[in-house]
XYZ file of C-alpha atoms in Angstrom:
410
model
C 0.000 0.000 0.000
C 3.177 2.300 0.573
C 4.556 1.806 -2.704
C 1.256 2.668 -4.265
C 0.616 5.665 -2.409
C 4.014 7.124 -3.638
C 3.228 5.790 -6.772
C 0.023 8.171 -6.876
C 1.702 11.043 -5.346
C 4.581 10.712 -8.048
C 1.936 11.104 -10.806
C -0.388 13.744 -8.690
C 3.431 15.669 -8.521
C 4.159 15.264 -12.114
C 0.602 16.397 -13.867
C 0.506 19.183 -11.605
C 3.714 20.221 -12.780
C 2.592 20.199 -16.766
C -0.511 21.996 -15.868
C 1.534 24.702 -14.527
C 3.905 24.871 -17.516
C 1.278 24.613 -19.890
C -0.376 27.934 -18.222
C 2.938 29.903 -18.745
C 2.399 32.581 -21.746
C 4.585 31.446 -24.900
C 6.949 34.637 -25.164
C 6.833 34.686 -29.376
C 5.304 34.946 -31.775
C 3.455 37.775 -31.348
C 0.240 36.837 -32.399
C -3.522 37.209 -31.523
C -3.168 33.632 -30.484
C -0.076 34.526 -28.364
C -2.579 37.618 -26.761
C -5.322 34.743 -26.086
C -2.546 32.424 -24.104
C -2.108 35.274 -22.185
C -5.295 35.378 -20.122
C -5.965 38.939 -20.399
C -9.704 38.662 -22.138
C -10.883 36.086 -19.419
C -14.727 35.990 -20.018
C -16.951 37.449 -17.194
C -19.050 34.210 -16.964
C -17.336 32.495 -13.635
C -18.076 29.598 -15.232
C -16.396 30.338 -18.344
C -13.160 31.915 -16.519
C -12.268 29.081 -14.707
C -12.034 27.302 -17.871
C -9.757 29.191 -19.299
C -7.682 29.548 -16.258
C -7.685 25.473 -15.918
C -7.229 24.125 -19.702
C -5.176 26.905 -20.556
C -4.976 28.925 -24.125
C -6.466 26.190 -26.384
C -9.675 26.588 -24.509
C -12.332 28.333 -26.626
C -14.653 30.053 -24.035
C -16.709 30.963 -27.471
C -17.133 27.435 -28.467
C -17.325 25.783 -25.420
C -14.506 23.854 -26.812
C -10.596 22.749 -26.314
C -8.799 23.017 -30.113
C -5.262 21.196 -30.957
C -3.227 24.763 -31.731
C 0.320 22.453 -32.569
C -0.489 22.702 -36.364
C -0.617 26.221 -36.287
C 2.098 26.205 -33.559
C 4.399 24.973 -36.024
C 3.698 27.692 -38.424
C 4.091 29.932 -36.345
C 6.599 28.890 -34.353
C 7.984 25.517 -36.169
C 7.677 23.515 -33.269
C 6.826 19.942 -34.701
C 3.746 18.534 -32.899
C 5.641 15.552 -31.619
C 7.915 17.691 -29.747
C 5.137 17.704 -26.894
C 4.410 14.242 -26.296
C 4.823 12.857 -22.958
C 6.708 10.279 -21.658
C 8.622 9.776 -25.237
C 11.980 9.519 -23.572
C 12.524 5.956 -22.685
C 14.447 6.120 -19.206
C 10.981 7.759 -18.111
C 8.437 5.719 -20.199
C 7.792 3.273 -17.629
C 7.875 5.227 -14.391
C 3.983 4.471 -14.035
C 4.102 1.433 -14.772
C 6.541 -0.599 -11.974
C 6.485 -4.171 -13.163
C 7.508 -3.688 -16.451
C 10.157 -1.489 -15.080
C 11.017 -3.868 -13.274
C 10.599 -6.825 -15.912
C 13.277 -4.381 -17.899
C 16.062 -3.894 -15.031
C 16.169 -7.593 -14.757
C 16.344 -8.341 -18.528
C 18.776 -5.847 -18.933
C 20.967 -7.002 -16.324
C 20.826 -10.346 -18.197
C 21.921 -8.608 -21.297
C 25.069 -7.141 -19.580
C 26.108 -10.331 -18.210
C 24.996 -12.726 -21.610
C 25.970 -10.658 -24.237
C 29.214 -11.108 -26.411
C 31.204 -7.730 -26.849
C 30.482 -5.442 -29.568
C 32.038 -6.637 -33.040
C 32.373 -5.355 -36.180
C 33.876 -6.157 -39.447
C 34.714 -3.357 -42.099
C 33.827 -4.125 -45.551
C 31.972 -2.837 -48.766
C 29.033 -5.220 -48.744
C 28.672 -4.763 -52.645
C 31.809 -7.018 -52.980
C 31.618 -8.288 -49.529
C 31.480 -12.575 -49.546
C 28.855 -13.207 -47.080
C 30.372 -17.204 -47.157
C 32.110 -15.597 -44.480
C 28.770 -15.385 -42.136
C 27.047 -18.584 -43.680
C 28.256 -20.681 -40.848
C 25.887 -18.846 -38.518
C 22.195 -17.934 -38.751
C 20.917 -15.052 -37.131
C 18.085 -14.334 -35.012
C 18.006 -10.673 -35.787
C 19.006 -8.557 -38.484
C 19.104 -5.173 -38.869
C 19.212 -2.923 -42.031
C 20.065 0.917 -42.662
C 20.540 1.215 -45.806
C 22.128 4.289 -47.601
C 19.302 4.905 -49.408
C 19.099 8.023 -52.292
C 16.185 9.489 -50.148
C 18.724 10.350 -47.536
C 21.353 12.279 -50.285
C 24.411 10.384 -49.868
C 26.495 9.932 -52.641
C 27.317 6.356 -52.838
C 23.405 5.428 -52.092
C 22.266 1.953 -52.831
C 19.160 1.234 -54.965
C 16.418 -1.090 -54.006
C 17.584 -3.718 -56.583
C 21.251 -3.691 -55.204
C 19.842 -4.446 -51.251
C 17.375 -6.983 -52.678
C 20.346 -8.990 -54.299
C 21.715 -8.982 -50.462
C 21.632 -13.008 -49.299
C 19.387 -12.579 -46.444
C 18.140 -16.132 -46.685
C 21.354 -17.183 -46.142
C 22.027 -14.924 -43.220
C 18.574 -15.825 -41.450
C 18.101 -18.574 -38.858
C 14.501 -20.099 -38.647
C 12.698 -18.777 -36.680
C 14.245 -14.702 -37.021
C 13.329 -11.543 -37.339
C 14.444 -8.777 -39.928
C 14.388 -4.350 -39.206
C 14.132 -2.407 -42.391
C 14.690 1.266 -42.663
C 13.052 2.615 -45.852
C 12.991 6.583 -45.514
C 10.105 8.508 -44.927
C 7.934 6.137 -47.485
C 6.519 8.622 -49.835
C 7.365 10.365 -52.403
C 9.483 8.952 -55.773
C 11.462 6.444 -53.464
C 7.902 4.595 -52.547
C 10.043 3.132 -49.749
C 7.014 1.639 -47.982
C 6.349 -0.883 -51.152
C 9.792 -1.366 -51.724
C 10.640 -2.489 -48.306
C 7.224 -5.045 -48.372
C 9.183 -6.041 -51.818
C 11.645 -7.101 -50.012
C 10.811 -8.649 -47.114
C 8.435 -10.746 -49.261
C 11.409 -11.343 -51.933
C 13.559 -12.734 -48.774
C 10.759 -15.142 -47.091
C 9.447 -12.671 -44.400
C 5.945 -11.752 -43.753
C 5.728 -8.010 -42.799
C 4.472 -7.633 -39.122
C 5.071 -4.328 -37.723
C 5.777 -0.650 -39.112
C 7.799 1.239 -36.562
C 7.970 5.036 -37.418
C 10.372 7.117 -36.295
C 9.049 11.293 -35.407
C 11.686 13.298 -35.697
C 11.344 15.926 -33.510
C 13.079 19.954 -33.278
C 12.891 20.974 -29.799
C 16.680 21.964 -29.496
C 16.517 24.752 -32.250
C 13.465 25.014 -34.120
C 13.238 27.118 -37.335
C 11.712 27.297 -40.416
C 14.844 27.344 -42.471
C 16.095 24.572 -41.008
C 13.440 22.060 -42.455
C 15.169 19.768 -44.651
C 13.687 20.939 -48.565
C 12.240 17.879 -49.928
C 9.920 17.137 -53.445
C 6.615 16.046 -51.849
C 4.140 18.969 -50.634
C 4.338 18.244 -46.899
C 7.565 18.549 -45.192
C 9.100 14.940 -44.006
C 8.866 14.611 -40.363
C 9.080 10.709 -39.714
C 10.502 8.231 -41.346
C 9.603 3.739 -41.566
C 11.290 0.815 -40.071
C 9.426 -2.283 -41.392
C 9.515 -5.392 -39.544
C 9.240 -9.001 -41.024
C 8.959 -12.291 -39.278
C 10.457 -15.573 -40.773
C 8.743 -18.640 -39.396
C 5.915 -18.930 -36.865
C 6.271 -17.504 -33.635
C 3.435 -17.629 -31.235
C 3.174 -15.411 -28.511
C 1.344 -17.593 -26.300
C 4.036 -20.569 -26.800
C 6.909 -19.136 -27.562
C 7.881 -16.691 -24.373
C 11.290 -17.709 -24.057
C 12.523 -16.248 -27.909
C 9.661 -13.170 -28.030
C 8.687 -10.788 -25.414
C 5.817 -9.056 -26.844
C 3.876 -5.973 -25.750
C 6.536 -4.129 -23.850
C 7.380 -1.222 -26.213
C 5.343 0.928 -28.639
C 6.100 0.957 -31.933
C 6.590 4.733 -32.108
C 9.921 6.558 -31.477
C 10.253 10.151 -30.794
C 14.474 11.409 -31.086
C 15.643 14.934 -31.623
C 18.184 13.173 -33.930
C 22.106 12.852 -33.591
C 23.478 16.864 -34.906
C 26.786 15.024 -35.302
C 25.722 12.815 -37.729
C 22.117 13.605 -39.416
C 21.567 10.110 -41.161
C 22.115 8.220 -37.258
C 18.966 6.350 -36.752
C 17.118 6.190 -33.051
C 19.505 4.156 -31.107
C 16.174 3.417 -29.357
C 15.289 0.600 -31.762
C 18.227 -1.004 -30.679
C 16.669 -1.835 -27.054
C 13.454 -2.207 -28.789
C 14.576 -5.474 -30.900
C 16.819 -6.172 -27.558
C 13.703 -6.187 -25.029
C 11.304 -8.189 -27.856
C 13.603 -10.609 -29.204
C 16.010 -13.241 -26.751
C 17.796 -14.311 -30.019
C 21.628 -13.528 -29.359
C 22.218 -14.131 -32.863
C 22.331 -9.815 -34.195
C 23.351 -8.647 -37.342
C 23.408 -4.984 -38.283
C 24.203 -4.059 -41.798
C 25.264 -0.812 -43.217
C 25.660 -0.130 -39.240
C 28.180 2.840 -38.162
C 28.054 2.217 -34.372
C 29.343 -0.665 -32.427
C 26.846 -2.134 -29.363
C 27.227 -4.888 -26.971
C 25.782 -8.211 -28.331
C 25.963 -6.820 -32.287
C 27.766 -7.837 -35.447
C 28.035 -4.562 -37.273
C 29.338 -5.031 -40.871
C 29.418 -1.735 -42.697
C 31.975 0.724 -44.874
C 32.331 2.718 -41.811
C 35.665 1.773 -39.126
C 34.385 1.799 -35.558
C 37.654 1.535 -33.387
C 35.462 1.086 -30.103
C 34.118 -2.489 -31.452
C 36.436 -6.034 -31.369
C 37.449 -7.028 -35.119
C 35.297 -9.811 -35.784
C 37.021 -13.249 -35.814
C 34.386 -16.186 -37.200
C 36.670 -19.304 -34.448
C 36.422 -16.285 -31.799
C 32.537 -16.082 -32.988
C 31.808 -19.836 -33.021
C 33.278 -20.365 -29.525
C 31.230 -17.587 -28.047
C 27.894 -19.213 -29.140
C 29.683 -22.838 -28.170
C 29.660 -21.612 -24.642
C 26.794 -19.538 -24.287
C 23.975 -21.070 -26.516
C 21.722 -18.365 -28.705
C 18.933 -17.672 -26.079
C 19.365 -15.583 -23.316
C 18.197 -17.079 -19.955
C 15.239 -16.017 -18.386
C 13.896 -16.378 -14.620
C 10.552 -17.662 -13.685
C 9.931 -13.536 -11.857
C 10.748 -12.373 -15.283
C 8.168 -14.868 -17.267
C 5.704 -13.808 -14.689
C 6.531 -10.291 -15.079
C 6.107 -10.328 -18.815
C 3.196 -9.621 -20.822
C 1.339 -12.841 -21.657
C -1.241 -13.189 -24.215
C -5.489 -12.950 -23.307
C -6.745 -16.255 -22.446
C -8.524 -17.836 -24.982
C -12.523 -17.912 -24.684
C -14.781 -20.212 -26.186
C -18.384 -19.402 -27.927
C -20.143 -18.995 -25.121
C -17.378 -16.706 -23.402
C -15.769 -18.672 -20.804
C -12.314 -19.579 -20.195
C -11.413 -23.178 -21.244
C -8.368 -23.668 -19.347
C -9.931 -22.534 -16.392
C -6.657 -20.521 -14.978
C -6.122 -16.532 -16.089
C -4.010 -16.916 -19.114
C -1.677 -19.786 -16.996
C -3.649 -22.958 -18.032
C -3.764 -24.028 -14.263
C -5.640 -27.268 -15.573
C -8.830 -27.882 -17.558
C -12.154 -27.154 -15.559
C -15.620 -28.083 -17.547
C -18.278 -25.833 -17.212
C -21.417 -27.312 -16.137
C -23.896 -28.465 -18.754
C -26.862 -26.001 -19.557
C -30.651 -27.256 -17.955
C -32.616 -29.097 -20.371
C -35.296 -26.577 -21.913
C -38.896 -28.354 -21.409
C -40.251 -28.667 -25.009
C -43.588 -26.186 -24.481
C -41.295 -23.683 -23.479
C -39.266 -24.130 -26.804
C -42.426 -23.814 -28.770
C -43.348 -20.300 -26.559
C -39.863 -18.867 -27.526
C -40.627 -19.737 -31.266
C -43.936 -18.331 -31.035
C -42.268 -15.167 -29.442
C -39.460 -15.157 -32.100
C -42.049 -14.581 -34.791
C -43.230 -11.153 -33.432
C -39.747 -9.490 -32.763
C -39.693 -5.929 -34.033
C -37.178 -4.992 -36.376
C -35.285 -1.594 -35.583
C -37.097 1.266 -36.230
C -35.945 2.821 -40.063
C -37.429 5.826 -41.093
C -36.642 4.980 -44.669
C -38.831 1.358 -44.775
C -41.893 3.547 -42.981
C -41.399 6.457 -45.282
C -41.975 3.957 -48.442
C -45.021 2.226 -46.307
C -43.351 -1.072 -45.494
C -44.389 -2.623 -42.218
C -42.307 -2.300 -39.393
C -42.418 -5.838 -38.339
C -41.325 -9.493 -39.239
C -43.777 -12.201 -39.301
C-alpha cells in the first residue's frame, strides 16, 4: 500500500507540474493567439473563466470547446507537434508502470552479463562474400541502408539491397528491421521495403515510425527541402517475421507488448543520417535471439555484429573461431527467470463461444475445468420462444416507414 501511495503522489506531482507549464504565456510569436494564451480577455461568466484559467490557451470560451493549436504552432513557431508528447523519452516511459520497469532492469541485467562484446567487421558489402557469415544464422538482423532518399552519394538502390543473401544470413525462426525513408514520395520506400521482405521469405508484421522531432533549435529554415508537398517529419522501419512464432508458446525467444512501436528522437546533430539508437533496445527487449546482425551499421553495441563501410575503433574485429566459440559456450537464447516470465506480458486467455475460459486458470492454463452443462429446456417452453421469435420488431428505419413497409417481421 506504501509503494502505491508514492506511486500516486509521483503522478499527482508530475501532472501538476505540466498543468503549470502549460499555463505559462509562450513569449513569441506575437500573435492574436499569443494575446489569447495570455489570459488577459478572461470571459466574465465564472463559469467560463475558470475554464480558461484550468485548460489553458487552447480553450475556446466561445465554443465551449478545447482546439489542438500544434499545427498552427508549427507555423508559427515551427515547433513539430511531436515535440510535446509525454513520456517519449525511454528512461521515463515506464515510471507508471513498476512491473515492467522492473521486468526491464532484470532483462537488462541479463543482457550485460549474456551478451558477447560489440564486433564489427569493415567491408563494402557490394563485394563483400557473405560465405564468411554462412556458418551462422541469425536471429536478428538489422538494415540501414544508404538509401538516395537520404542524399548520400554512394546510395544503394532497391535492386542492389534486394540482391543482399538474407536467406542465407537468417536462422529459422528470425526476425528482420528495415529502414526505408520517410515512405513517400518517388522512393515509394514503404512498397519497396514489403518487396523485399516478401522477396527474402518474411511476412511483414510491424511498421515502426520514427518522429523526428526539433525541440533543441526550431526554425523554419532549417526544415530539410524535400519534393513532396508536406515537409518529411518521420521516417519507416518495417519489420518481417520468418517462421511462426506464437506469442502464447513461444515466451522464451519473443517478449511481446513491452514497447510501442513509435519513437520520438531529436536526432544525432553530429551525424544527421544516425537512426534512433532506441530501436536497438526495442529489438533487444522483444527478441532473446543472441544471434544480431546490423548491416550498413556505423556504431558498435554490446551483443551486435556490425558489418558496414564505416571503421568503428570502439568495437572487437570480428574473428568467425572467436565467434563460433562464443555461441559454443553460451547457446543463442538468453536465460530467463521464472519472476521475469511472470513479469512479462502474456497473451489474453482464450474464450470459447459462449465466453468462458477453457483452461480454467487466467491466461496460466492451471488445468482444464468443464463448465457445467446447460438445464434441459422443457419442449412447451421451446415452442413459446418460437412463437415469441415470430413477433420481434425490427429496428425502427425511417426509410422502410417512409416507403409504407411494415415495421415488423412475421
Amino acid at each position: 500500500m506504501d509503494e502505491h501511495a508514492a506511486l500516486i503522489q509521483r503522478i499527482h506531482k508530475r501532472r501538476n507540474a505540466r498543468r503549470r507549464t502549460q499555463l505559462e504565456p509562450p513569449t513569441e510569436p506575437k500573435s492574436k493567439t499569443v494575446e489569447r494564451s495570455r489570459r488577459d480577455d478572461l470571459p466574465k461568466d465564472a463559469v467560463k473563466r475558470a475554464k480558461c484559467i484550468a485548460y489553458g490557451p487552447n480553450y475556446s470560451p466561445e465554443e465551449e470547446s478545447i482546439r489542438s493549436s500544434y499545427a498552427q504552432q508549427y507555423v508559427n513557431t515551427a515547433r513539430r507537434p511531436q515535440n510535446f508528447i509525454r513520456n517519449a523519452e525511454l528512461g521515463e516511459r515506464f515510471q507508471e508502470h513498476p512491473k515492467l520497469q522492473r521486468l526491464l532492469e532484470m532483462h537488462h541485467a541479463v543482457l550485460e552479463r549474456e551478451s558477447h562484446p560489440a564486433m564489427h567487421l569493415r567491408a563494402d558489402l557490394r563485394s563483400f562474400d557473405f560465405d564468411t557469415l554462412v556458418p551462422f544464422r541469425f536471429d536478428t538482423i538489422l538494415i540501414d541502408a544508404p538509401l538516395a532518399e537520404y542524399g548520400q552519394a554512394d546510395n544503394w538502390s532497391w535492386d542492389e539491397l534486394a540482391a543482399l543473401p538474407i536467406p542465407r544470413l537468417a536462422a529459422q525462426p528470425s526476425f528482420i528491421w528495415i529502414w526505408v525513408g520517410s515512405g513517400s514520395g518517388p522512393s515509394q520506400g514503404l512498397e519497396r521495403g514489403r518487396d523485399l521482405l516478401a522477396r527474402w521469405g518474411y511476412r511483414r508484421c510491424e511498421d515502426i515510425v520514427w518522429l523526428k522531432s526539433n525541440t533543441r533549435a526550431p526554425a523554419i529554415e532549417d526544415e530539410p527541402v524535400t519534393d513532396t508537398l508536406l515537409t518529411h517529419t518521420k521516417e519507416h522501419c518495417l519489420m518481417g517475421i520468418k517462421g511462426t512464432v506464437r506469442r502464447s508458446t513461444d515466451g522464451a525467444f519473443a517478449r511481446c507488448n513491452i514497447d510501442t512501436d513509435v519513437i520520438v528522437w531529436e536526432g544525432d546533430p553530429d551525424n544527421p543520417l544516425a537512426k534512433p539508437p532506441e530501436l536497438h533496445a526495442l529489438i533487444e527487449n522483444f527478441c532473446l535471439g543472441s544471434r544480431r546482425l546490423e548491416l550498413f551499421g556505423s556504431r558498435a553495441r554490446r551483443g551486435w555484429l556490425t558489418l558496414g563501410p564505416a571503421d568503428i575503433d570502439s568495437a572487437e574485429q570480428f574473428e568467425q573461431a572467436k565467434y563460433a566459440e562464443w555461441f559454443a559456450q553460451n547457446g543463442a537464447l538468453f536465460t530467463t527467470t521464472q519472476e521475469i516470465d511472470d513479469l512479462r506480458p502474456k497473451s489474453p486467455p482464450p474464450r470459447t463461444a459462449r465466453g468462458g475460459n477453457p483452461t480454467g486458470g487466467i491466461g496460466r492454463g492451471r488445468g482444464r475445468r468443464e463448465s457445467p452443462a446447460p438445464p434441459p429446456v422443457p419442449a412447451q417452453q421451446m415452442q413459446m420462444n418460437a412463437q415469441a421469435q415470430a413477433f420481434i420488431p425490427m429496428p425502427f428505419n425511417p426509410m422502410l416507414a417512409f416507403y409504407g413497409m411494415p415495421q415488423y417481421q412475421s
